[in-house]
Amino acid sequence: MTILQGINFTTDSALLPIVVESDAQSVINLINGSTPVSTDIGLVIWDIKDCVSNLPRTSFTFVPRAVNVVAHSLSKFGLTIADDCFSMKSYPPCIERFVRDDHLV
């Protein structure tokens, strides 16, 4: 469901292309696959595929959590806030160290 919300946000904000990296390998496999899924998650997978069907260069990739520390930290941070928020000028304190370290590379 989080992937679908992210896609809706990025398309509404015209932040394209969409690149989704997730440590949920089974979900990424379902999104990239062609076999219909007959469970509740299948409906979400169908919605995701429908949302990106006309978008250019959309990708869904499995990335191990150990490699994607910033995304994992942001996900955990997102669980602690009550309202949606978005900023192009700042970032949450929980990833400050990762952003600083990334600039040193």
PDB file of C-alpha atoms in Angstrom:
ATOM      1  CA  MET A   1       0.000   0.000   0.000  1.00  0.00           C
ATOM      2  CA  THR A   2       2.910   2.340   0.699  1.00  0.00           C
ATOM      3  CA  ILE A   3       4.229   1.873  -2.829  1.00  0.00           C
ATOM      4  CA  LEU A   4       0.817   2.793  -4.243  1.00  0.00           C
ATOM      5  CA  GLN A   5       0.637   5.914  -2.066  1.00  0.00           C
ATOM      6  CA  GLY A   6       4.122   6.907  -3.204  1.00  0.00           C
ATOM      7  CA  ILE A   7       3.188   6.460  -6.848  1.00  0.00           C
ATOM      8  CA  ASN A   8       0.052   8.554  -6.409  1.00  0.00           C
ATOM      9  CA  PHE A   9       2.072  11.285  -4.693  1.00  0.00           C
ATOM     10  CA  THR A  10       4.793  11.362  -7.322  1.00  0.00           C
ATOM     11  CA  THR A  11       2.373  11.437 -10.237  1.00  0.00           C
ATOM     12  CA  ASP A  12       0.273  14.161  -8.582  1.00  0.00           C
ATOM     13  CA  SER A  13       3.461  16.165  -7.992  1.00  0.00           C
ATOM     14  CA  ALA A  14       4.874  15.439 -11.465  1.00  0.00           C
ATOM     15  CA  LEU A  15       8.048  13.989  -9.930  1.00  0.00           C
ATOM     16  CA  LEU A  16       8.877  11.648 -12.769  1.00  0.00           C
ATOM     17  CA  PRO A  17      10.302   9.180 -13.645  1.00  0.00           C
ATOM     18  CA  ILE A  18       9.313   6.860 -10.826  1.00  0.00           C
ATOM     19  CA  VAL A  19      11.979   4.550  -9.406  1.00  0.00           C
ATOM     20  CA  VAL A  20      10.787   2.226  -6.648  1.00  0.00           C
ATOM     21  CA  GLU A  21      13.391   0.349  -4.629  1.00  0.00           C
ATOM     22  CA  SER A  22      12.091  -1.968  -1.943  1.00  0.00           C
ATOM     23  CA  ASP A  23      13.422  -4.649   0.355  1.00  0.00           C
ATOM     24  CA  ALA A  24      10.110  -6.525  -0.037  1.00  0.00           C
ATOM     25  CA  GLN A  25      11.308  -8.888  -2.756  1.00  0.00           C
ATOM     26  CA  SER A  26       8.033 -10.803  -2.984  1.00  0.00           C
ATOM     27  CA  VAL A  27       6.111  -7.567  -3.614  1.00  0.00           C
ATOM     28  CA  ILE A  28       8.599  -6.406  -6.257  1.00  0.00           C
ATOM     29  CA  ASN A  29       8.326  -9.817  -7.942  1.00  0.00           C
ATOM     30  CA  LEU A  30       4.523  -9.542  -7.983  1.00  0.00           C
ATOM     31  CA  ILE A  31       4.628  -6.038  -9.460  1.00  0.00           C
ATOM     32  CA  ASN A  32       7.136  -7.050 -12.142  1.00  0.00           C
ATOM     33  CA  GLY A  33       5.381 -10.348 -12.841  1.00  0.00           C
ATOM     34  CA  SER A  34       2.557 -11.092 -15.234  1.00  0.00           C
ATOM     35  CA  THR A  35       0.645 -13.673 -13.206  1.00  0.00           C
ATOM     36  CA  PRO A  36      -2.574 -12.340 -11.625  1.00  0.00           C
ATOM     37  CA  VAL A  37      -2.708 -12.626  -7.834  1.00  0.00           C
ATOM     38  CA  SER A  38      -6.055 -13.686  -6.361  1.00  0.00           C
ATOM     39  CA  THR A  39      -5.608 -12.275  -2.866  1.00  0.00           C
ATOM     40  CA  ASP A  40      -6.186  -8.844  -1.329  1.00  0.00           C
ATOM     41  CA  ILE A  41      -2.649  -7.806  -2.224  1.00  0.00           C
ATOM     42  CA  GLY A  42      -3.463  -8.691  -5.818  1.00  0.00           C
ATOM     43  CA  LEU A  43      -5.874  -5.754  -5.937  1.00  0.00           C
ATOM     44  CA  VAL A  44      -3.153  -3.392  -4.739  1.00  0.00           C
ATOM     45  CA  ILE A  45      -0.687  -4.856  -7.245  1.00  0.00           C
ATOM     46  CA  TRP A  46      -3.264  -4.327 -10.012  1.00  0.00           C
ATOM     47  CA  ASP A  47      -3.764  -0.700  -8.874  1.00  0.00           C
ATOM     48  CA  ILE A  48       0.010  -0.120  -8.934  1.00  0.00           C
ATOM     49  CA  LYS A  49       0.335  -1.565 -12.436  1.00  0.00           C
ATOM     50  CA  ASP A  50      -2.649   0.459 -13.619  1.00  0.00           C
ATOM     51  CA  CYS A  51      -1.231   3.719 -12.197  1.00  0.00           C
ATOM     52  CA  VAL A  52       2.103   3.319 -13.992  1.00  0.00           C
ATOM     53  CA  SER A  53       0.858   1.736 -17.212  1.00  0.00           C
ATOM     54  CA  ASN A  54       1.137   4.989 -19.176  1.00  0.00           C
ATOM     55  CA  LEU A  55       4.190   6.425 -17.430  1.00  0.00           C
ATOM     56  CA  PRO A  56       7.587   6.280 -19.104  1.00  0.00           C
ATOM     57  CA  ARG A  57      10.634   4.743 -17.428  1.00  0.00           C
ATOM     58  CA  THR A  58       8.975   3.471 -14.268  1.00  0.00           C
ATOM     59  CA  SER A  59      11.000   0.771 -12.506  1.00  0.00           C
ATOM     60  CA  PHE A  60      10.543  -1.540  -9.530  1.00  0.00           C
ATOM     61  CA  THR A  61      13.702  -3.077  -8.088  1.00  0.00           C
ATOM     62  CA  PHE A  62      14.527  -5.240  -5.103  1.00  0.00           C
ATOM     63  CA  VAL A  63      17.236  -3.707  -2.923  1.00  0.00           C
ATOM     64  CA  PRO A  64      18.328  -5.424   0.313  1.00  0.00           C
ATOM     65  CA  ARG A  65      17.556  -3.402   3.433  1.00  0.00           C
ATOM     66  CA  ALA A  66      21.225  -3.244   4.378  1.00  0.00           C
ATOM     67  CA  VAL A  67      21.899  -1.358   1.145  1.00  0.00           C
ATOM     68  CA  ASN A  68      18.886   0.929   1.406  1.00  0.00           C
ATOM     69  CA  VAL A  69      19.369   2.317   4.925  1.00  0.00           C
ATOM     70  CA  VAL A  70      18.011   5.794   4.138  1.00  0.00           C
ATOM     71  CA  ALA A  71      14.715   4.446   2.800  1.00  0.00           C
ATOM     72  CA  HIS A  72      14.361   2.148   5.803  1.00  0.00           C
ATOM     73  CA  SER A  73      15.044   5.030   8.198  1.00  0.00           C
ATOM     74  CA  LEU A  74      12.495   7.216   6.397  1.00  0.00           C
ATOM     75  CA  SER A  75       9.900   4.442   6.574  1.00  0.00           C
ATOM     76  CA  LYS A  76      10.386   4.116  10.315  1.00  0.00           C
ATOM     77  CA  PHE A  77      10.242   7.907  10.698  1.00  0.00           C
ATOM     78  CA  GLY A  78       7.002   8.013   8.703  1.00  0.00           C
ATOM     79  CA  LEU A  79       5.339   5.769  11.275  1.00  0.00           C
ATOM     80  CA  THR A  80       5.980   8.373  13.990  1.00  0.00           C
ATOM     81  CA  ILE A  81       4.323  11.391  12.344  1.00  0.00           C
ATOM     82  CA  ALA A  82       0.596  12.094  12.287  1.00  0.00           C
ATOM     83  CA  ASP A  83       0.349  14.197   9.117  1.00  0.00           C
ATOM     84  CA  ASP A  84       1.741  13.868   5.632  1.00  0.00           C
ATOM     85  CA  CYS A  85       4.611  16.243   4.972  1.00  0.00           C
ATOM     86  CA  PHE A  86       6.788  17.114   2.005  1.00  0.00           C
ATOM     87  CA  SER A  87       9.788  19.381   1.607  1.00  0.00           C
ATOM     88  CA  MET A  88      12.247  19.930  -1.214  1.00  0.00           C
ATOM     89  CA  LYS A  89      14.494  22.058   1.025  1.00  0.00           C
ATOM     90  CA  SER A  90      15.050  19.971   4.114  1.00  0.00           C
ATOM     91  CA  TYR A  91      15.053  16.387   5.299  1.00  0.00           C
ATOM     92  CA  PRO A  92      14.125  14.634   8.551  1.00  0.00           C
ATOM     93  CA  PRO A  93      16.808  14.480  11.231  1.00  0.00           C
ATOM     94  CA  CYS A  94      16.709  10.667  11.143  1.00  0.00           C
ATOM     95  CA  ILE A  95      18.611  10.645   7.825  1.00  0.00           C
ATOM     96  CA  GLU A  96      20.914  13.610   8.410  1.00  0.00           C
ATOM     97  CA  ARG A  97      23.942  11.400   9.021  1.00  0.00           C
ATOM     98  CA  PHE A  98      23.292   9.391   5.843  1.00  0.00           C
ATOM     99  CA  VAL A  99      22.907  12.530   3.731  1.00  0.00           C
ATOM    100  CA  ARG A 100      26.073  14.027   5.219  1.00  0.00           C
ATOM    101  CA  ASP A 101      28.010  10.784   4.644  1.00  0.00           C
ATOM    102  CA  ASP A 102      26.706  10.579   1.073  1.00  0.00           C
ATOM    103  CA  HIS A 103      28.095  14.039   0.331  1.00  0.00           C
ATOM    104  CA  LEU A 104      31.532  12.887   1.494  1.00  0.00           C
ATOM    105  CA  VAL A 105      31.699  10.067  -1.056  1.00  0.00           C
TER     106      VAL A 105
END
